[in-house]
Amino acid sequence: MDTYSTRSFWLFGLLFSVSAAVLMSSVRLTTGSPIGVPNLQECQLATDTSVVGPLTTIQLNCCLPIPSGSVVEFSFDKYKSDTKRIRMPAQNVSADYIAKYRRAYELMRSLPQDDPRSLATQANIHCSFCNGAYKQAGNDSVLLQVHFSWVFLPWHRWYLYFHERILASLLGDPTFSLVFWNWDDQRDGGNVMPAMYLPNDSSLYDAKRNQANLPPTLVKLVPTITGNDSEIINQNLNAMYQDVVTNDNAELFMGGAYVTGTDLSNSTVLSAPLGGSIENGIHNAMHFWTGDPTQPLIQDMGTFTTASRDPIFYAHHSNVDRLWDKWRYGLPGGPRADHSEDDFLNTEFYFYDENASLVKVNVRDALDSSKLGYSYPDVAADELWINYSPSPVTSGSAVQAALASGVPVVGPYPQNGTISLGSGLTAIVAAPGNQSKSSDEREVLVIQRLTVTRDIFVAVLVFVNLPSAHSSTVTSSAEYVGTYNIIAAPGKTLTANVKMEIGDNLQRIGIQNETEVVLTLAVKGTQPITIDGLLIHYE
Ligand code: C2O
């Protein structure tokens, strides 16, 4: 398809989406049918950027090769392996392992581009399913998108599963396993870019990384973090605590429903909560931290089109995958529950296996990593963020003072009209106070219909009871609720009901019985953002 007709398609798609949104704005999309595999024959340019300057240099054709053989239906039997894979932390592997790991990517890079096992095609798998190369099965007017919803964790688990099998088979070593980039570890050496990715003569190297973030620079799990090492560490620990510990149900942590017809690629589905805290918070923050800020879209890691051209991507996602297991089984209070709806479990994806065959998999088979034949060792430093106990820097409610200084009251949609955030917004918001809640409910903040055009990376930080907060306020205290990081994709608009658990913050500050609280949304980045309402309720 040439550029002109791709544009027409987009224009049509946009008009369609807008009218569909009008039709559906009051309908909650709770049932539907699970996402099926796309028709790979129908591929278009993955994204249609506004043609401004350097953005045109991005390679946008991510269309995937179509193997001639028939599609393999995944079964545990067919993909059984006799050896157990153990994915080790990247900072702790031996010189022997590193040599092998380098060799594996050398082999992967040297395959012809159109070989399904080549690094180029592996990267295009991500590009095509994140930037709209394929339509949803059963709904030609909506593009497939594997981020911003409950498919985020299982899709990336499968992606790594086959990627790892391909590396192992290229090496001829069935025991070969990926590593994980242990960026959440704030004590034992995980929170820097692992050394093995740095030599520029290595297959693990990628030139498009943030040169200011080479070791010993510490990772920043919120993009606005500054300070000395111990301040950075505490803010990283609080980011982990907020995103992984307190967001303890499936929707808050993993993301919300994504079924046939849900348009997340150029989202106008207003009932969609979109991604969960692990995706929107720490995961996106690490993409942003790793990518090269001198590139227009912070390539490679900072935008989905190019992220998985960098071998470090797979180690980053291996940690995200490990944290899913940790969240599910390894936190105080007992096992947590994944989504269990059939629309979730029956979602299907395509990947390529080590024989370059196309394989059809589903979400149900992804939920137990041990059945997939790999595991992660226990990480002692997890304890630091699990037990991180953020102290408040405020005491007592900030509402009276805020009222006196003219801070506006913002209610739920639709009573406010559209509010532009500018560089930030402080508002008084109603809260449930001491209304009773059932044990399976959470106290949740909903930023309603947050809308942003994704031309550049932007982040919205949320604080409670701290009206002076702005985009460089320290995020290690109990007043920090979370961050919604938005990865750039030029020309694409996102409208989301962003959700964050806030009850734990209110408890720690001691304002859990108040019927109003002061919220501050602080914006990093210059892209205009609007919201249509703020709601704190039990759900
Ligand atoms: Cu598919 Cu980390 O993004």
Coordinates of C-alpha atoms and ligand atoms in Angstrom, one line a residue:
M1 CA 0.0 0.0 0.0
D2 CA 1.5 3.3 -0.9
T3 CA 1.7 6.3 1.4
Y4 CA -1.2 8.1 -0.2
S5 CA -3.7 5.3 0.3
T6 CA -2.4 4.6 3.8
R7 CA -3.2 8.2 4.6
S8 CA -6.7 7.8 3.2
F9 CA -7.2 4.7 5.3
W10 CA -6.1 6.6 8.4
L11 CA -8.4 9.5 7.7
F12 CA -11.3 7.0 7.2
G13 CA -10.3 5.2 10.4
L14 CA -10.2 8.4 12.3
L15 CA -13.7 9.5 11.2
F16 CA -15.0 6.1 11.9
S17 CA -13.5 6.0 15.4
V18 CA -14.9 9.4 16.2
S19 CA -18.4 8.4 15.2
A20 CA -18.1 5.1 16.9
A21 CA -17.0 6.9 20.1
V22 CA -20.1 9.1 19.9
L23 CA -22.3 6.0 19.5
M24 CA -20.6 4.1 22.3
S25 CA -19.7 6.7 24.8
S26 CA -22.4 5.7 27.2
V27 CA -22.0 1.9 26.6
R28 CA -19.5 0.1 28.8
L29 CA -17.6 -2.5 26.8
T30 CA -17.6 -5.4 29.2
T31 CA -18.5 -8.2 27.0
G32 CA -17.5 -8.9 23.5
S33 CA -15.4 -11.5 21.9
P34 CA -11.8 -12.3 22.5
I35 CA -9.1 -10.9 20.3
G36 CA -8.3 -13.4 17.6
V37 CA -5.2 -13.7 15.4
P38 CA -5.0 -11.1 12.6
N39 CA -4.9 -11.8 8.8
L40 CA -1.2 -11.3 8.2
Q41 CA -1.8 -10.9 4.5
E42 CA -3.4 -7.5 5.2
C43 CA -0.6 -5.3 6.4
Q44 CA -0.1 -1.6 6.1
L45 CA 2.6 0.8 7.2
A46 CA 2.7 0.5 10.9
T47 CA 2.2 4.1 11.7
D48 CA 1.5 7.3 9.7
T49 CA 3.5 10.0 11.3
S50 CA 3.0 13.6 10.6
V51 CA 5.8 14.2 8.2
V52 CA 7.8 16.7 10.3
G53 CA 11.6 16.8 9.8
P54 CA 13.5 13.9 11.3
L55 CA 10.4 11.8 12.1
T56 CA 10.4 10.6 8.4
T57 CA 13.6 8.8 9.0
I58 CA 11.9 6.1 11.1
Q59 CA 11.4 2.9 9.2
L60 CA 7.7 2.2 9.3
N61 CA 7.2 -0.9 7.3
C62 CA 7.0 -3.6 9.9
C63 CA 5.0 -6.1 7.9
L64 CA 5.8 -9.6 8.9
P65 CA 6.9 -12.5 6.7
I66 CA 4.3 -15.2 6.1
P67 CA 5.8 -18.7 6.3
S68 CA 4.7 -21.1 3.6
G69 CA 4.1 -23.9 6.0
S70 CA 0.9 -24.3 8.0
V71 CA 0.2 -22.6 11.3
V72 CA 1.2 -24.6 14.4
E73 CA -1.4 -24.7 17.2
F74 CA 0.6 -24.3 20.4
S75 CA 0.4 -27.2 22.9
F76 CA 2.6 -27.8 25.9
D77 CA 3.4 -31.2 24.5
K78 CA 4.7 -29.9 21.2
Y79 CA 6.9 -27.4 22.9
K80 CA 8.0 -29.6 25.8
S81 CA 11.6 -29.2 26.8
D82 CA 13.5 -31.6 29.0
T83 CA 15.5 -28.9 30.6
K84 CA 14.3 -26.2 32.9
R85 CA 15.4 -22.7 31.9
I86 CA 16.4 -20.3 34.7
R87 CA 16.6 -16.7 33.8
M88 CA 19.3 -15.1 35.9
P89 CA 19.8 -11.4 36.8
A90 CA 21.8 -9.7 34.1
Q91 CA 24.3 -8.2 36.6
N92 CA 25.3 -11.7 38.0
V93 CA 26.0 -13.9 35.0
S94 CA 29.4 -15.5 34.3
A95 CA 31.8 -14.6 31.5
D96 CA 30.9 -17.9 29.8
Y97 CA 27.3 -17.0 29.8
I98 CA 28.0 -13.5 28.4
A99 CA 30.1 -15.0 25.6
K100 CA 27.2 -17.4 24.7
Y101 CA 24.6 -14.6 25.0
R102 CA 26.7 -12.4 22.6
R103 CA 27.1 -15.3 20.2
A104 CA 23.3 -15.9 20.2
Y105 CA 22.6 -12.3 19.1
E106 CA 25.4 -12.4 16.6
L107 CA 23.7 -15.3 15.0
M108 CA 20.3 -13.7 15.2
R109 CA 21.6 -10.5 13.7
S110 CA 23.2 -12.3 10.8
L111 CA 20.1 -14.1 9.6
P112 CA 18.5 -12.6 6.5
Q113 CA 16.1 -9.7 7.4
D114 CA 13.0 -11.6 6.2
D115 CA 13.8 -14.7 8.3
P116 CA 11.2 -14.8 11.0
R117 CA 14.0 -15.5 13.5
S118 CA 16.2 -12.5 12.6
L119 CA 16.5 -9.7 15.0
A120 CA 15.0 -7.4 12.4
T121 CA 11.8 -9.5 12.2
Q122 CA 11.8 -10.0 16.0
A123 CA 11.8 -6.2 16.3
N124 CA 9.1 -5.9 13.7
I125 CA 6.8 -8.2 15.6
H126 CA 6.8 -5.5 18.3
C127 CA 6.5 -2.7 15.8
S128 CA 3.6 -4.2 13.9
F129 CA 1.5 -5.2 16.9
C130 CA 2.1 -1.9 18.7
N131 CA 1.8 0.6 15.9
G132 CA -1.1 -0.6 13.9
A133 CA 0.2 -2.8 11.0
Y134 CA -2.7 -5.2 11.3
K135 CA -6.4 -5.0 11.8
Q136 CA -8.2 -6.9 14.5
A137 CA -9.7 -10.2 13.4
G138 CA -13.4 -9.7 13.0
N139 CA -13.3 -5.9 13.0
D140 CA -11.7 -4.4 10.0
S141 CA -12.0 -0.8 11.2
V142 CA -9.9 -1.3 14.4
L143 CA -6.2 -1.8 14.5
L144 CA -4.6 -4.4 16.7
Q145 CA -2.7 -3.1 19.7
V146 CA -0.9 -5.2 22.3
H147 CA -0.3 -2.5 24.8
F148 CA -2.6 -0.5 27.1
S149 CA -4.7 -3.4 28.3
W150 CA -4.8 -6.8 29.9
V151 CA -3.0 -8.4 27.0
F152 CA 0.2 -6.5 27.8
L153 CA 1.7 -9.0 30.2
P154 CA 0.7 -12.3 28.4
W155 CA 1.6 -11.0 25.0
H156 CA 5.1 -10.0 26.1
R157 CA 5.5 -13.3 28.0
W158 CA 4.9 -15.2 24.8
Y159 CA 7.1 -12.9 22.8
L160 CA 10.0 -13.6 25.1
Y161 CA 9.2 -17.3 25.3
F162 CA 9.7 -17.7 21.5
H163 CA 12.6 -15.2 21.3
E164 CA 14.4 -17.3 23.9
R165 CA 13.7 -20.5 22.1
I166 CA 15.0 -19.0 18.9
L167 CA 18.3 -17.9 20.6
A168 CA 18.7 -21.3 22.2
S169 CA 18.2 -23.1 18.9
L170 CA 20.6 -20.8 17.0
L171 CA 23.2 -21.7 19.6
G172 CA 22.2 -25.4 19.6
D173 CA 22.0 -25.2 23.3
P174 CA 18.6 -26.2 24.7
T175 CA 19.5 -24.9 28.2
F176 CA 20.2 -21.4 27.1
S177 CA 18.0 -18.8 28.9
L178 CA 17.5 -15.1 28.7
V179 CA 18.5 -12.9 31.6
F180 CA 16.5 -10.3 33.4
W181 CA 17.5 -6.7 33.9
N182 CA 16.9 -6.4 37.6
W183 CA 16.3 -2.6 37.6
D184 CA 14.0 -2.8 40.6
D185 CA 17.0 -4.0 42.7
Q186 CA 18.2 -1.0 44.6
R187 CA 21.0 -2.7 46.6
D188 CA 22.8 -5.5 44.8
G189 CA 23.8 -3.9 41.6
G190 CA 20.7 -4.3 39.4
N191 CA 19.8 -0.6 39.1
V192 CA 22.2 0.4 36.4
M193 CA 22.5 -0.5 32.7
P194 CA 24.1 -4.0 32.9
A195 CA 27.8 -4.0 31.8
M196 CA 27.5 -6.6 29.1
Y197 CA 25.3 -4.4 26.9
L198 CA 28.0 -1.6 26.8
P199 CA 30.9 -2.7 24.6
N200 CA 30.3 -1.2 21.1
D201 CA 31.8 -4.2 19.3
S202 CA 29.3 -6.5 20.8
S203 CA 26.0 -7.9 19.3
L204 CA 24.4 -6.7 22.6
Y205 CA 25.2 -3.1 21.9
D206 CA 22.7 -0.6 20.5
A207 CA 23.9 2.9 19.6
K208 CA 20.6 4.5 20.3
R209 CA 20.6 4.7 24.1
N210 CA 20.8 7.6 26.5
Q211 CA 24.6 8.2 26.8
A212 CA 24.0 10.1 30.0
N213 CA 22.6 7.0 31.6
L214 CA 25.6 4.7 31.3
P215 CA 26.9 3.2 34.6
P216 CA 27.2 4.3 37.3
T217 CA 24.1 6.4 36.6
L218 CA 21.2 4.9 38.5
V219 CA 17.9 4.0 36.8
K220 CA 15.0 6.2 37.5
L221 CA 11.6 4.5 37.8
V222 CA 9.8 7.8 37.6
P223 CA 11.1 10.0 34.7
T224 CA 11.3 13.1 36.8
I225 CA 13.5 11.7 39.5
T226 CA 16.5 13.8 40.6
G227 CA 18.7 13.8 43.7
N228 CA 21.7 12.0 45.1
D229 CA 21.9 8.2 45.0
S230 CA 20.0 7.7 48.3
E231 CA 17.2 10.0 47.1
I232 CA 17.0 8.2 43.8
I233 CA 16.9 4.9 45.5
N234 CA 14.1 5.8 47.8
Q235 CA 12.1 7.2 44.9
N236 CA 12.7 4.0 42.9
L237 CA 11.6 1.9 45.9
N238 CA 8.4 4.0 46.3
A239 CA 7.7 3.7 42.5
M240 CA 8.0 -0.1 42.9
Y241 CA 5.9 -0.1 46.1
Q242 CA 3.1 2.0 44.5
D243 CA 3.0 0.2 41.1
V244 CA 3.4 -3.4 42.3
V245 CA 2.4 -3.6 45.9
T246 CA -0.6 -1.3 46.3
N247 CA -2.2 -1.9 42.9
D248 CA -3.3 -5.3 44.0
N249 CA -6.1 -6.4 41.7
A250 CA -5.9 -7.5 38.1
E251 CA -7.3 -4.5 36.4
L252 CA -5.2 -2.0 38.4
F253 CA -2.0 -3.9 37.9
M254 CA -2.3 -5.7 34.5
G255 CA -4.7 -3.3 32.7
G256 CA -8.3 -3.5 31.6
A257 CA -10.4 -5.4 29.1
Y258 CA -9.4 -5.6 25.5
V259 CA -11.8 -7.4 23.2
T260 CA -12.7 -7.3 19.5
G261 CA -13.8 -3.8 18.8
T262 CA -11.9 -2.0 21.5
D263 CA -9.8 0.6 19.7
L264 CA -6.6 1.2 21.6
S265 CA -4.5 2.0 18.6
N266 CA -6.0 5.4 18.2
S267 CA -8.1 5.1 21.3
T268 CA -11.5 6.6 21.6
V269 CA -13.0 4.0 23.8
L270 CA -13.8 6.0 26.8
S271 CA -14.6 3.1 29.1
A272 CA -11.2 1.6 28.7
P273 CA -9.0 1.9 31.7
L274 CA -6.1 1.1 29.5
G275 CA -2.9 -0.2 30.9
G276 CA -2.2 -1.2 34.4
S277 CA 0.3 0.2 36.9
I278 CA 3.2 -2.0 35.9
E279 CA 2.9 -0.9 32.3
N280 CA 2.1 2.7 32.7
G281 CA 4.5 3.3 35.6
I282 CA 7.8 1.5 36.0
H283 CA 7.8 -0.3 32.6
N284 CA 7.3 2.8 30.5
A285 CA 9.7 4.8 32.7
M286 CA 12.4 2.3 31.9
H287 CA 11.8 2.5 28.2
F288 CA 12.1 6.3 28.5
W289 CA 15.2 6.1 30.6
T290 CA 17.0 3.8 28.2
G291 CA 16.2 5.4 24.9
D292 CA 18.3 8.2 23.3
P293 CA 16.8 11.6 24.1
T294 CA 18.6 13.1 21.1
Q295 CA 16.4 11.0 18.9
P296 CA 13.0 12.5 18.1
L297 CA 11.0 9.6 19.6
I298 CA 13.7 8.6 22.1
Q299 CA 14.7 5.6 19.9
D300 CA 15.4 2.8 20.2
M301 CA 13.9 1.9 23.6
G302 CA 11.7 5.0 24.0
T303 CA 9.2 4.2 21.3
F304 CA 7.4 1.0 20.4
T305 CA 8.4 1.1 16.7
T306 CA 12.0 0.5 17.5
A307 CA 12.2 -0.6 21.2
S308 CA 13.0 -4.3 20.5
R309 CA 15.8 -3.6 18.0
D310 CA 17.8 -3.2 21.2
P311 CA 18.7 -6.5 22.8
I312 CA 18.3 -4.9 26.2
F313 CA 14.6 -4.8 25.5
Y314 CA 14.3 -8.5 26.1
A315 CA 16.1 -8.3 29.4
H316 CA 13.9 -5.4 30.4
H317 CA 10.8 -7.4 29.6
S318 CA 12.1 -10.4 31.3
N319 CA 12.1 -8.4 34.5
V320 CA 8.5 -7.1 33.8
D321 CA 7.6 -10.8 33.4
R322 CA 9.4 -11.7 36.6
L323 CA 7.5 -9.0 38.4
W324 CA 4.2 -10.3 37.2
D325 CA 5.0 -13.7 38.8
K326 CA 6.2 -11.8 41.9
W327 CA 3.0 -9.8 42.1
R328 CA 0.9 -12.9 41.5
Y329 CA 2.5 -15.3 44.0
G330 CA 5.2 -13.6 46.0
L331 CA 3.7 -10.6 47.9
P332 CA 2.4 -10.5 51.5
G333 CA -1.3 -11.2 51.8
G334 CA -1.2 -14.4 49.6
P335 CA -1.6 -15.0 45.9
R336 CA -3.3 -12.4 43.8
A337 CA -5.6 -13.1 41.0
D338 CA -5.1 -12.6 37.3
H339 CA -8.1 -11.8 35.1
S340 CA -10.2 -14.9 34.7
E341 CA -12.8 -13.8 32.0
D342 CA -13.0 -16.0 29.0
D343 CA -12.5 -13.0 26.8
F344 CA -9.1 -12.7 28.4
L345 CA -8.2 -16.4 28.5
N346 CA -9.2 -17.0 24.9
T347 CA -7.3 -14.1 23.4
E348 CA -5.0 -15.4 20.6
F349 CA -1.7 -14.3 19.2
Y350 CA 0.8 -15.3 16.5
F351 CA 4.5 -15.7 17.0
Y352 CA 7.3 -17.5 15.2
D353 CA 9.0 -20.4 16.8
E354 CA 12.6 -21.6 16.5
N355 CA 11.7 -23.5 13.2
A356 CA 10.5 -20.2 11.7
S357 CA 6.9 -21.6 11.8
L358 CA 4.0 -19.4 12.7
V359 CA 2.5 -20.5 16.0
K360 CA -0.9 -19.7 17.4
V361 CA -1.0 -19.3 21.1
N362 CA -3.6 -18.1 23.6
V363 CA -3.5 -16.2 26.9
R364 CA -4.7 -19.2 29.0
D365 CA -1.5 -21.1 28.3
A366 CA 0.7 -18.1 29.3
L367 CA -0.5 -17.7 32.8
D368 CA 1.8 -20.3 34.5
S369 CA 5.4 -19.6 33.6
S370 CA 6.6 -22.9 35.1
K371 CA 4.5 -24.8 32.6
L372 CA 6.3 -22.8 29.9
G373 CA 9.5 -24.3 31.3
Y374 CA 11.3 -21.4 32.8
S375 CA 11.6 -19.7 36.1
Y376 CA 13.4 -16.9 38.0
P377 CA 15.5 -17.3 41.1
D378 CA 14.5 -15.5 44.3
V379 CA 15.8 -12.0 44.4
A380 CA 16.7 -10.9 48.0
A381 CA 16.5 -7.2 47.1
D382 CA 12.8 -7.5 46.3
E383 CA 12.3 -7.2 50.1
L384 CA 13.4 -3.5 49.9
W385 CA 10.5 -2.4 47.8
I386 CA 8.0 -4.9 49.2
N387 CA 8.6 -3.5 52.6
Y388 CA 9.2 0.1 51.6
S389 CA 7.0 2.1 53.9
P390 CA 6.6 5.6 52.5
S391 CA 6.2 8.3 55.2
P392 CA 4.1 11.3 54.7
V393 CA 5.6 14.7 54.4
T394 CA 2.3 16.4 55.3
S395 CA 0.0 16.1 58.3
G396 CA -3.6 16.8 58.4
S397 CA -5.9 17.6 55.5
A398 CA -4.8 20.2 53.0
V399 CA -8.4 21.0 51.9
Q400 CA -9.1 24.1 54.0
A401 CA -5.9 25.9 53.0
A402 CA -6.5 24.9 49.4
L403 CA -10.1 26.3 49.5
A404 CA -8.8 29.5 51.0
S405 CA -6.3 29.9 48.2
G406 CA -8.8 29.4 45.5
V407 CA -8.0 25.8 44.4
P408 CA -11.0 24.6 42.3
V409 CA -13.2 21.7 43.1
V410 CA -13.2 19.1 40.3
G411 CA -15.9 16.5 40.2
P412 CA -16.5 13.4 38.1
Y413 CA -17.3 13.6 34.3
P414 CA -19.4 15.3 32.8
Q415 CA -19.9 18.2 35.2
N416 CA -16.6 20.0 34.6
G417 CA -16.4 20.3 30.8
T418 CA -12.9 19.7 29.5
I419 CA -10.0 20.8 31.7
S420 CA -6.6 21.5 30.2
L421 CA -3.8 20.4 32.5
G422 CA -1.1 22.7 31.2
S423 CA 1.9 22.1 33.4
G424 CA -0.3 20.8 36.1
L425 CA -3.6 21.0 38.0
T426 CA -4.4 21.1 41.7
A427 CA -8.0 20.3 42.6
I428 CA -10.2 19.4 45.5
V429 CA -11.9 16.1 44.9
A430 CA -14.6 14.3 46.7
A431 CA -13.5 11.0 48.4
P432 CA -15.6 8.2 50.0
G433 CA -14.4 9.1 53.5
N434 CA -15.7 6.6 56.0
Q435 CA -18.2 4.9 53.8
S436 CA -17.8 1.2 54.2
K437 CA -16.2 -0.8 51.5
S438 CA -16.3 -4.5 51.0
S439 CA -13.1 -6.5 51.3
D440 CA -12.7 -7.0 47.6
E441 CA -13.0 -3.3 46.8
R442 CA -10.2 -0.8 46.5
E443 CA -10.1 2.9 46.9
V444 CA -9.3 4.1 43.4
L445 CA -8.6 7.4 41.7
V446 CA -9.9 7.6 38.2
I447 CA -8.6 10.4 36.0
Q448 CA -11.4 10.5 33.6
R449 CA -11.0 10.8 29.9
L450 CA -7.4 11.9 30.0
T451 CA -6.7 12.8 26.4
V452 CA -3.3 13.3 24.8
T453 CA -1.8 13.3 21.3
R454 CA 1.3 11.2 21.6
D455 CA 3.7 13.3 19.5
I456 CA 6.4 13.2 22.3
F457 CA 6.9 11.4 25.5
V458 CA 4.9 12.9 28.4
A459 CA 4.2 11.9 32.0
V460 CA 1.5 12.8 34.5
L461 CA 2.5 12.5 38.1
V462 CA -0.1 12.2 40.8
F463 CA 0.2 13.5 44.3
V464 CA -2.4 13.7 47.1
N465 CA -2.5 16.3 49.9
L466 CA 0.5 18.1 48.5
P467 CA -0.8 21.2 46.6
S468 CA 2.7 22.5 46.1
A469 CA 3.7 19.4 44.1
H470 CA 5.0 20.0 40.6
S471 CA 6.9 17.9 38.0
S472 CA 10.1 17.8 39.9
T473 CA 8.7 17.1 43.4
V474 CA 10.4 14.3 45.2
T475 CA 8.4 11.1 44.8
S476 CA 9.5 9.0 47.8
S477 CA 6.8 10.1 50.2
A478 CA 3.3 8.7 50.9
E479 CA 1.8 11.7 49.0
Y480 CA 3.1 10.2 45.7
V481 CA 0.3 8.1 44.1
G482 CA 1.8 7.1 40.8
T483 CA 2.8 8.2 37.3
Y484 CA 1.0 7.7 34.0
N485 CA 3.8 7.6 31.4
I486 CA 2.8 8.0 27.8
I487 CA 5.1 6.6 25.1
A488 CA 5.3 8.7 22.0
A489 CA 3.6 7.6 18.8
P490 CA 3.2 10.6 16.5
G491 CA -0.3 11.3 15.2
K492 CA -1.9 8.9 17.6
T493 CA -4.3 10.1 20.3
L494 CA -5.0 8.3 23.5
T495 CA -8.1 8.8 25.6
A496 CA -8.0 6.9 28.8
N497 CA -9.7 6.5 32.2
V498 CA -6.5 6.3 34.2
K499 CA -6.8 4.3 37.4
M500 CA -4.6 4.2 40.5
E501 CA -5.0 2.8 43.9
I502 CA -5.0 5.7 46.4
G503 CA -6.4 4.2 49.6
D504 CA -3.0 3.2 50.9
N505 CA -1.7 6.8 50.4
L506 CA -4.7 8.3 52.3
Q507 CA -4.2 5.8 55.2
R508 CA -0.5 6.6 55.5
I509 CA -1.2 10.4 55.5
G510 CA -4.0 9.8 58.0
I511 CA -6.7 11.4 55.9
Q512 CA -8.6 8.3 55.0
N513 CA -11.8 9.5 56.6
E514 CA -11.9 12.9 54.9
T515 CA -14.7 13.4 52.3
E516 CA -12.5 15.7 50.2
V517 CA -8.8 15.6 49.4
V518 CA -6.5 17.7 47.4
L519 CA -5.0 16.1 44.3
T520 CA -2.2 17.4 42.1
L521 CA -1.5 16.2 38.6
A522 CA 1.9 17.4 37.5
V523 CA 2.9 17.2 33.9
K524 CA 6.4 16.4 32.5
G525 CA 6.6 17.3 28.9
T526 CA 5.0 19.9 26.7
Q527 CA 2.3 17.9 24.9
P528 CA -1.2 19.3 25.8
I529 CA -3.3 17.1 28.0
T530 CA -6.9 17.4 28.9
I531 CA -9.1 15.6 31.4
D532 CA -12.9 15.5 31.8
G533 CA -13.1 14.7 35.5
L534 CA -11.6 13.3 38.7
L535 CA -13.2 10.6 40.8
I536 CA -12.2 8.8 43.9
H537 CA -14.4 5.8 44.7
Y538 CA -14.5 2.2 45.7
E539 CA -14.5 -0.4 43.0
Ligands
C2O1 CU1 5.8 -3.8 24.1 CU2 8.0 -2.6 26.8 O1 6.8 -2.7 25.3

